[in-house]
Amino acid sequence: MKLRQCILKLILLTGGVFAREAIPFPGNADATTIRVGIYQNSPKIFTDDSGNPSGIFVEILQQIAQDFGWALEFVPGEWYENLQRLESGDIDLMPDVAYSDARAQQFDFNKITVLNNWAQIYTTTLSDIESVADLAGKTIVAMRDDYSYVEFKHTLVAFGIKCRFLEVDSFEEVFLALDDRRAEAGIISRFFGLSDHKEHDVRLTTIMCCPARLHFAVTKGDPKNLLVHIDASVKQMRDLDSSAYYLAIEKWLGQSAEWHLPIWMRHLSTFLLALFIALILAALLLRMQVKRITKKLESAQELVIQNQRLSALGEMASGIV
């Protein structure tokens, strides 16, 4: 009976791995005109030379808007300005926002991570900064209210490293401050650094910090009911290699969707890995049990031998008497 139940559970698990049911989209949001904050952070989100919204997040959002019949109204501004607008309800949606517990008190986020990010430290070309310890006493430039800036400050405090900070309004200004030698190091998003560092007299160090999950954020309470629609659309796009999601990544980062495993294969790989670990653990447990039983048998055998010796000594003693 137990074997039958195990086989049934295995069938159910593998069935869940291979099933690829289409996820039905929820109904339209409460309002079809969505005001979206946009700032300069190429290649994720920016306004190009012709004044058109561009970047990875923009193209993903345009697909979401097409799915649900939304009209997108992009509102340009600096990073911190758009965060203030989002909190006050002057805009409805802000792409490219790193999730943190502190920000979750101000905004609501969609559940599915859109991109993973981290920060990198750039310096002037003649700088000898190579480690976090080398930043002691230096001036570090960072974008105001940037997630990586806030987190990196906490890291430096934890290590007891004292620095001076220069706050600017954009990542472009971070590079300009390094160009002008107003700072000796700068905190830059890996995506922006990848696309823009060659335009400046800067050097990339080996210092990386502040891993972040990038999401769409809305005004607290999600008054226009946007997040459930965003997650439904992002999930379908991430499950399909030819979707706008992977096309945008390939276009702006040069990473082909051919390298992304199909979703069913990812689930299958996870299942097989879990099964492999379970078998290894079972084998180790069995080996431990065998050793324990063997030790008990050896102890029992030793006891028998000792008893036999004592019995033999007793017989010898009786014979002598």
CSV table of C-alpha atoms in Angstrom, one decimal:
chain,number,residue,atom,x,y,z
A,1,MET,CA,0.0,0.0,0.0
A,2,LYS,CA,2.8,2.4,0.9
A,3,LEU,CA,4.6,1.7,-2.4
A,4,ARG,CA,1.3,2.4,-4.3
A,5,GLN,CA,0.9,5.7,-2.5
A,6,CYS,CA,4.5,6.8,-3.3
A,7,ILE,CA,4.0,6.0,-7.0
A,8,LEU,CA,0.8,8.0,-7.1
A,9,LYS,CA,2.5,11.0,-5.5
A,10,LEU,CA,5.3,10.7,-8.0
A,11,ILE,CA,2.9,10.7,-10.9
A,12,LEU,CA,1.1,13.8,-9.5
A,13,LEU,CA,4.5,15.6,-9.1
A,14,THR,CA,5.7,14.9,-12.6
A,15,GLY,CA,2.3,15.7,-14.0
A,16,GLY,CA,2.6,19.1,-12.3
A,17,VAL,CA,6.0,19.6,-13.9
A,18,PHE,CA,4.9,18.9,-17.5
A,19,ALA,CA,1.6,20.6,-17.3
A,20,ARG,CA,1.6,24.1,-19.0
A,21,GLU,CA,-1.8,25.4,-18.7
A,22,ALA,CA,-2.4,28.9,-20.0
A,23,ILE,CA,-2.9,31.4,-17.2
A,24,PRO,CA,-6.1,33.5,-17.8
A,25,PHE,CA,-5.6,37.2,-17.6
A,26,PRO,CA,-7.7,39.1,-15.1
A,27,GLY,CA,-10.1,41.8,-16.3
A,28,ASN,CA,-8.9,45.2,-17.2
A,29,ALA,CA,-7.6,47.6,-14.5
A,30,ASP,CA,-9.9,50.2,-13.0
A,31,ALA,CA,-8.5,52.9,-15.3
A,32,THR,CA,-7.0,52.5,-18.8
A,33,THR,CA,-4.7,55.6,-18.8
A,34,ILE,CA,-1.7,54.8,-16.7
A,35,ARG,CA,0.8,57.5,-15.8
A,36,VAL,CA,4.3,56.1,-15.7
A,37,GLY,CA,7.4,57.7,-14.2
A,38,ILE,CA,10.5,57.6,-16.5
A,39,TYR,CA,14.1,58.6,-15.8
A,40,GLN,CA,17.5,58.2,-17.4
A,41,ASN,CA,18.9,54.7,-16.5
A,42,SER,CA,19.9,53.1,-19.8
A,43,PRO,CA,19.4,50.4,-20.9
A,44,LYS,CA,16.6,49.6,-18.5
A,45,ILE,CA,14.5,52.8,-18.9
A,46,PHE,CA,15.2,56.1,-20.5
A,47,THR,CA,14.1,58.7,-23.0
A,48,ASP,CA,16.1,58.4,-26.3
A,49,ASP,CA,17.5,61.3,-28.4
A,50,SER,CA,14.1,61.6,-30.2
A,51,GLY,CA,12.2,61.9,-27.0
A,52,ASN,CA,10.7,58.4,-27.1
A,53,PRO,CA,10.5,56.1,-24.1
A,54,SER,CA,13.0,53.3,-24.5
A,55,GLY,CA,14.6,50.4,-22.6
A,56,ILE,CA,13.9,47.0,-21.2
A,57,PHE,CA,11.3,48.0,-18.8
A,58,VAL,CA,9.5,50.2,-21.3
A,59,GLU,CA,9.2,47.4,-23.9
A,60,ILE,CA,8.0,45.0,-21.3
A,61,LEU,CA,5.4,47.5,-20.0
A,62,GLN,CA,4.3,48.3,-23.6
A,63,GLN,CA,3.5,44.6,-24.0
A,64,ILE,CA,1.6,44.6,-20.8
A,65,ALA,CA,-0.4,47.7,-21.9
A,66,GLN,CA,-1.2,45.9,-25.2
A,67,ASP,CA,-2.5,42.9,-23.3
A,68,PHE,CA,-4.9,44.9,-21.2
A,69,GLY,CA,-5.7,47.9,-23.5
A,70,TRP,CA,-3.9,50.5,-21.4
A,71,ALA,CA,-2.8,53.9,-22.7
A,72,LEU,CA,0.6,54.8,-21.2
A,73,GLU,CA,1.4,58.3,-20.4
A,74,PHE,CA,5.1,58.7,-19.5
A,75,VAL,CA,6.1,61.4,-17.1
A,76,PRO,CA,9.8,62.3,-17.2
A,77,GLY,CA,11.7,63.3,-14.1
A,78,GLU,CA,14.7,62.5,-11.9
A,79,TRP,CA,14.7,59.3,-9.9
A,80,TYR,CA,13.8,60.8,-6.6
A,81,GLU,CA,11.2,63.1,-8.1
A,82,ASN,CA,9.3,60.2,-9.6
A,83,LEU,CA,9.4,58.3,-6.3
A,84,GLN,CA,7.9,61.3,-4.6
A,85,ARG,CA,5.2,61.5,-7.3
A,86,LEU,CA,4.4,57.8,-6.9
A,87,GLU,CA,4.1,58.2,-3.2
A,88,SER,CA,1.7,61.1,-3.5
A,89,GLY,CA,-0.3,59.5,-6.3
A,90,ASP,CA,0.7,62.0,-9.0
A,91,ILE,CA,1.8,59.0,-11.1
A,92,ASP,CA,0.4,55.5,-11.1
A,93,LEU,CA,3.4,53.3,-11.8
A,94,MET,CA,7.2,53.3,-11.5
A,95,PRO,CA,9.2,50.7,-13.3
A,96,ASP,CA,12.7,49.6,-12.3
A,97,VAL,CA,12.3,49.8,-8.5
A,98,ALA,CA,14.4,47.7,-6.2
A,99,TYR,CA,12.4,46.0,-3.5
A,100,SER,CA,13.3,46.6,0.1
A,101,ASP,CA,11.4,46.3,3.3
A,102,ALA,CA,11.6,50.0,3.8
A,103,ARG,CA,10.2,50.8,0.4
A,104,ALA,CA,7.4,48.2,0.9
A,105,GLN,CA,6.2,50.6,3.6
A,106,GLN,CA,5.8,53.3,1.0
A,107,PHE,CA,4.8,51.5,-2.2
A,108,ASP,CA,3.3,48.2,-3.3
A,109,PHE,CA,5.2,45.9,-5.7
A,110,ASN,CA,4.4,43.3,-8.2
A,111,LYS,CA,5.3,39.8,-7.0
A,112,ILE,CA,7.4,38.5,-9.9
A,113,THR,CA,10.9,39.9,-10.1
A,114,VAL,CA,11.5,41.4,-13.5
A,115,LEU,CA,15.3,41.7,-13.4
A,116,ASN,CA,18.1,41.0,-11.0
A,117,ASN,CA,20.6,43.8,-10.4
A,118,TRP,CA,23.6,44.8,-8.3
A,119,ALA,CA,25.9,47.8,-8.0
A,120,GLN,CA,29.5,48.2,-9.0
A,121,ILE,CA,32.1,50.6,-7.8
A,122,TYR,CA,33.8,52.8,-10.5
A,123,THR,CA,36.8,55.0,-9.8
A,124,THR,CA,38.9,57.6,-11.6
A,125,THR,CA,41.4,56.0,-14.1
A,126,LEU,CA,44.5,56.6,-11.9
A,127,SER,CA,42.9,55.4,-8.7
A,128,ASP,CA,44.4,52.5,-6.8
A,129,ILE,CA,41.1,51.6,-5.1
A,130,GLU,CA,40.6,47.8,-5.3
A,131,SER,CA,38.8,46.8,-2.1
A,132,VAL,CA,36.1,48.2,0.3
A,133,ALA,CA,38.9,49.0,2.8
A,134,ASP,CA,40.5,51.3,0.2
A,135,LEU,CA,37.5,53.5,0.3
A,136,ALA,CA,38.3,54.8,3.8
A,137,GLY,CA,38.6,58.6,3.8
A,138,LYS,CA,37.5,58.8,0.1
A,139,THR,CA,34.7,60.8,-1.5
A,140,ILE,CA,32.0,58.5,-3.0
A,141,VAL,CA,29.5,59.9,-5.4
A,142,ALA,CA,26.0,58.3,-5.7
A,143,MET,CA,22.5,58.9,-7.0
A,144,ARG,CA,20.2,60.3,-4.4
A,145,ASP,CA,17.7,57.8,-2.9
A,146,ASP,CA,19.3,54.9,-5.0
A,147,TYR,CA,18.8,51.5,-3.3
A,148,SER,CA,22.4,50.6,-3.8
A,149,TYR,CA,23.6,53.9,-2.3
A,150,VAL,CA,21.5,53.4,0.9
A,151,GLU,CA,22.6,49.7,1.3
A,152,PHE,CA,26.2,50.4,0.6
A,153,LYS,CA,26.3,53.1,3.3
A,154,HIS,CA,25.0,50.6,5.8
A,155,THR,CA,27.8,48.2,4.7
A,156,LEU,CA,30.5,50.8,5.2
A,157,VAL,CA,29.1,51.6,8.6
A,158,ALA,CA,29.1,47.9,9.5
A,159,PHE,CA,32.8,47.7,8.6
A,160,GLY,CA,33.6,50.9,10.4
A,161,ILE,CA,34.8,52.6,7.2
A,162,LYS,CA,34.3,56.4,7.2
A,163,CYS,CA,33.8,58.1,3.9
A,164,ARG,CA,32.4,61.3,2.5
A,165,PHE,CA,29.4,61.2,0.2
A,166,LEU,CA,28.4,63.4,-2.7
A,167,GLU,CA,24.8,63.0,-3.8
A,168,VAL,CA,23.7,63.7,-7.4
A,169,ASP,CA,20.4,63.3,-9.3
A,170,SER,CA,21.4,60.6,-11.9
A,171,PHE,CA,23.9,57.9,-12.7
A,172,GLU,CA,25.1,60.1,-15.6
A,173,GLU,CA,26.0,62.7,-13.0
A,174,VAL,CA,27.9,60.1,-11.0
A,175,PHE,CA,30.2,59.5,-14.0
A,176,LEU,CA,30.5,63.2,-14.6
A,177,ALA,CA,31.6,63.7,-11.0
A,178,LEU,CA,34.3,61.1,-11.5
A,179,ASP,CA,35.3,62.8,-14.8
A,180,ASP,CA,35.7,66.1,-13.0
A,181,ARG,CA,37.6,64.5,-10.1
A,182,ARG,CA,34.9,65.8,-7.6
A,183,ALA,CA,34.9,62.2,-6.2
A,184,GLU,CA,37.2,59.3,-6.1
A,185,ALA,CA,34.7,56.5,-6.4
A,186,GLY,CA,31.1,56.1,-7.6
A,187,ILE,CA,28.2,53.7,-7.0
A,188,ILE,CA,26.7,52.6,-10.4
A,189,SER,CA,24.0,50.2,-11.4
A,190,ARG,CA,25.6,47.3,-13.4
A,191,PHE,CA,23.2,47.9,-16.3
A,192,PHE,CA,24.0,51.6,-16.6
A,193,GLY,CA,27.7,51.0,-16.2
A,194,LEU,CA,27.6,48.3,-18.9
A,195,SER,CA,26.1,50.7,-21.4
A,196,ASP,CA,27.7,54.1,-20.5
A,197,HIS,CA,31.1,53.6,-18.8
A,198,LYS,CA,33.1,53.8,-22.1
A,199,GLU,CA,31.9,57.4,-22.6
A,200,HIS,CA,33.7,58.5,-19.5
A,201,ASP,CA,37.2,58.5,-18.0
A,202,VAL,CA,36.5,55.9,-15.4
A,203,ARG,CA,37.7,52.5,-14.3
A,204,LEU,CA,35.6,49.5,-13.1
A,205,THR,CA,36.8,48.0,-9.9
A,206,THR,CA,36.2,44.4,-8.6
A,207,ILE,CA,34.0,45.8,-5.8
A,208,MET,CA,30.4,44.6,-6.3
A,209,CYS,CA,27.6,45.1,-3.8
A,210,CYS,CA,23.9,45.4,-3.0
A,211,PRO,CA,22.1,42.6,-5.0
A,212,ALA,CA,18.6,43.8,-5.8
A,213,ARG,CA,15.3,42.5,-7.2
A,214,LEU,CA,13.8,45.0,-9.7
A,215,HIS,CA,10.0,45.3,-9.9
A,216,PHE,CA,7.2,47.5,-10.9
A,217,ALA,CA,6.0,49.7,-8.0
A,218,VAL,CA,2.6,51.5,-7.5
A,219,THR,CA,1.1,53.9,-5.1
A,220,LYS,CA,0.4,52.3,-1.7
A,221,GLY,CA,-2.9,50.4,-1.9
A,222,ASP,CA,-2.7,49.9,-5.7
A,223,PRO,CA,-5.6,52.2,-6.3
A,224,LYS,CA,-5.8,51.4,-10.0
A,225,ASN,CA,-5.6,47.6,-9.5
A,226,LEU,CA,-2.5,47.3,-11.7
A,227,LEU,CA,-0.3,44.7,-10.0
A,228,VAL,CA,-2.3,41.5,-10.6
A,229,HIS,CA,-2.4,42.4,-14.3
A,230,ILE,CA,1.3,43.1,-14.4
A,231,ASP,CA,2.2,39.8,-12.7
A,232,ALA,CA,-0.1,37.8,-15.0
A,233,SER,CA,1.5,39.3,-18.1
A,234,VAL,CA,5.1,39.0,-16.9
A,235,LYS,CA,4.6,35.4,-15.9
A,236,GLN,CA,3.4,34.5,-19.4
A,237,MET,CA,6.2,36.4,-21.0
A,238,ARG,CA,8.8,34.7,-18.9
A,239,ASP,CA,7.4,31.3,-19.8
A,240,LEU,CA,7.8,32.0,-23.5
A,241,ASP,CA,11.2,32.4,-25.0
A,242,SER,CA,10.0,34.4,-28.0
A,243,SER,CA,8.1,36.9,-25.8
A,244,ALA,CA,8.7,40.7,-25.6
A,245,TYR,CA,10.5,40.0,-22.3
A,246,TYR,CA,13.3,38.0,-23.8
A,247,LEU,CA,13.4,40.1,-27.0
A,248,ALA,CA,13.9,43.2,-24.9
A,249,ILE,CA,16.7,41.6,-23.0
A,250,GLU,CA,18.4,40.3,-26.2
A,251,LYS,CA,18.0,43.7,-27.8
A,252,TRP,CA,19.4,45.8,-25.0
A,253,LEU,CA,21.9,43.4,-23.3
A,254,GLY,CA,22.8,41.1,-26.2
A,255,GLN,CA,21.7,38.0,-24.2
A,256,SER,CA,19.8,35.7,-26.5
A,257,ALA,CA,16.6,34.0,-25.3
A,258,GLU,CA,18.1,30.8,-26.7
A,259,TRP,CA,20.0,30.5,-23.4
A,260,HIS,CA,16.9,30.5,-21.3
A,261,LEU,CA,15.5,27.0,-20.5
A,262,PRO,CA,11.8,26.5,-21.1
A,263,ILE,CA,9.8,26.8,-18.0
A,264,TRP,CA,8.8,23.1,-18.0
A,265,MET,CA,12.5,22.1,-18.2
A,266,ARG,CA,13.4,24.4,-15.3
A,267,HIS,CA,10.7,22.7,-13.2
A,268,LEU,CA,11.9,19.3,-14.3
A,269,SER,CA,15.5,20.2,-13.5
A,270,THR,CA,14.4,21.4,-10.0
A,271,PHE,CA,12.4,18.2,-9.5
A,272,LEU,CA,15.3,15.9,-10.6
A,273,LEU,CA,17.8,17.8,-8.5
A,274,ALA,CA,15.5,17.5,-5.4
A,275,LEU,CA,15.1,13.7,-6.2
A,276,PHE,CA,18.9,13.3,-6.5
A,277,ILE,CA,19.5,15.0,-3.2
A,278,ALA,CA,16.8,12.9,-1.6
A,279,LEU,CA,18.4,9.7,-2.9
A,280,ILE,CA,21.8,10.8,-1.6
A,281,LEU,CA,20.4,11.5,1.8
A,282,ALA,CA,18.6,8.2,1.8
A,283,ALA,CA,21.9,6.4,0.9
A,284,LEU,CA,23.8,8.2,3.6
A,285,LEU,CA,21.1,7.3,6.1
A,286,LEU,CA,21.1,3.7,5.1
A,287,ARG,CA,24.9,3.6,5.3
A,288,MET,CA,24.7,5.0,8.9
A,289,GLN,CA,22.2,2.4,9.8
A,290,VAL,CA,24.3,-0.4,8.4
A,291,LYS,CA,27.3,0.9,10.3
A,292,ARG,CA,25.3,1.0,13.5
A,293,ILE,CA,23.9,-2.5,13.1
A,294,THR,CA,27.4,-3.8,12.2
A,295,LYS,CA,28.8,-2.2,15.3
A,296,LYS,CA,26.1,-3.8,17.4
A,297,LEU,CA,26.8,-7.2,15.8
A,298,GLU,CA,30.6,-6.8,16.4
A,299,SER,CA,29.9,-5.9,20.1
A,300,ALA,CA,27.6,-8.9,20.5
A,301,GLN,CA,30.2,-11.2,18.9
A,302,GLU,CA,32.9,-9.8,21.1
A,303,LEU,CA,30.6,-10.5,24.1
A,304,VAL,CA,30.1,-14.1,23.0
A,305,ILE,CA,33.8,-14.6,22.6
A,306,GLN,CA,34.5,-13.2,26.1
A,307,ASN,CA,31.8,-15.5,27.6
A,308,GLN,CA,33.3,-18.5,25.8
A,309,ARG,CA,36.7,-17.6,27.3
A,310,LEU,CA,35.3,-17.2,30.7
A,311,SER,CA,33.5,-20.5,30.4
A,312,ALA,CA,36.7,-22.2,29.3
A,313,LEU,CA,38.6,-20.7,32.2
A,314,GLY,CA,35.9,-22.0,34.5
A,315,GLU,CA,36.2,-25.5,33.2
A,316,MET,CA,39.9,-25.4,33.5
A,317,ALA,CA,39.6,-24.3,37.1
A,318,SER,CA,37.2,-27.1,37.9
A,319,GLY,CA,39.6,-29.6,36.4
A,320,ILE,CA,42.4,-28.4,38.5
A,321,VAL,CA,40.4,-28.7,41.7
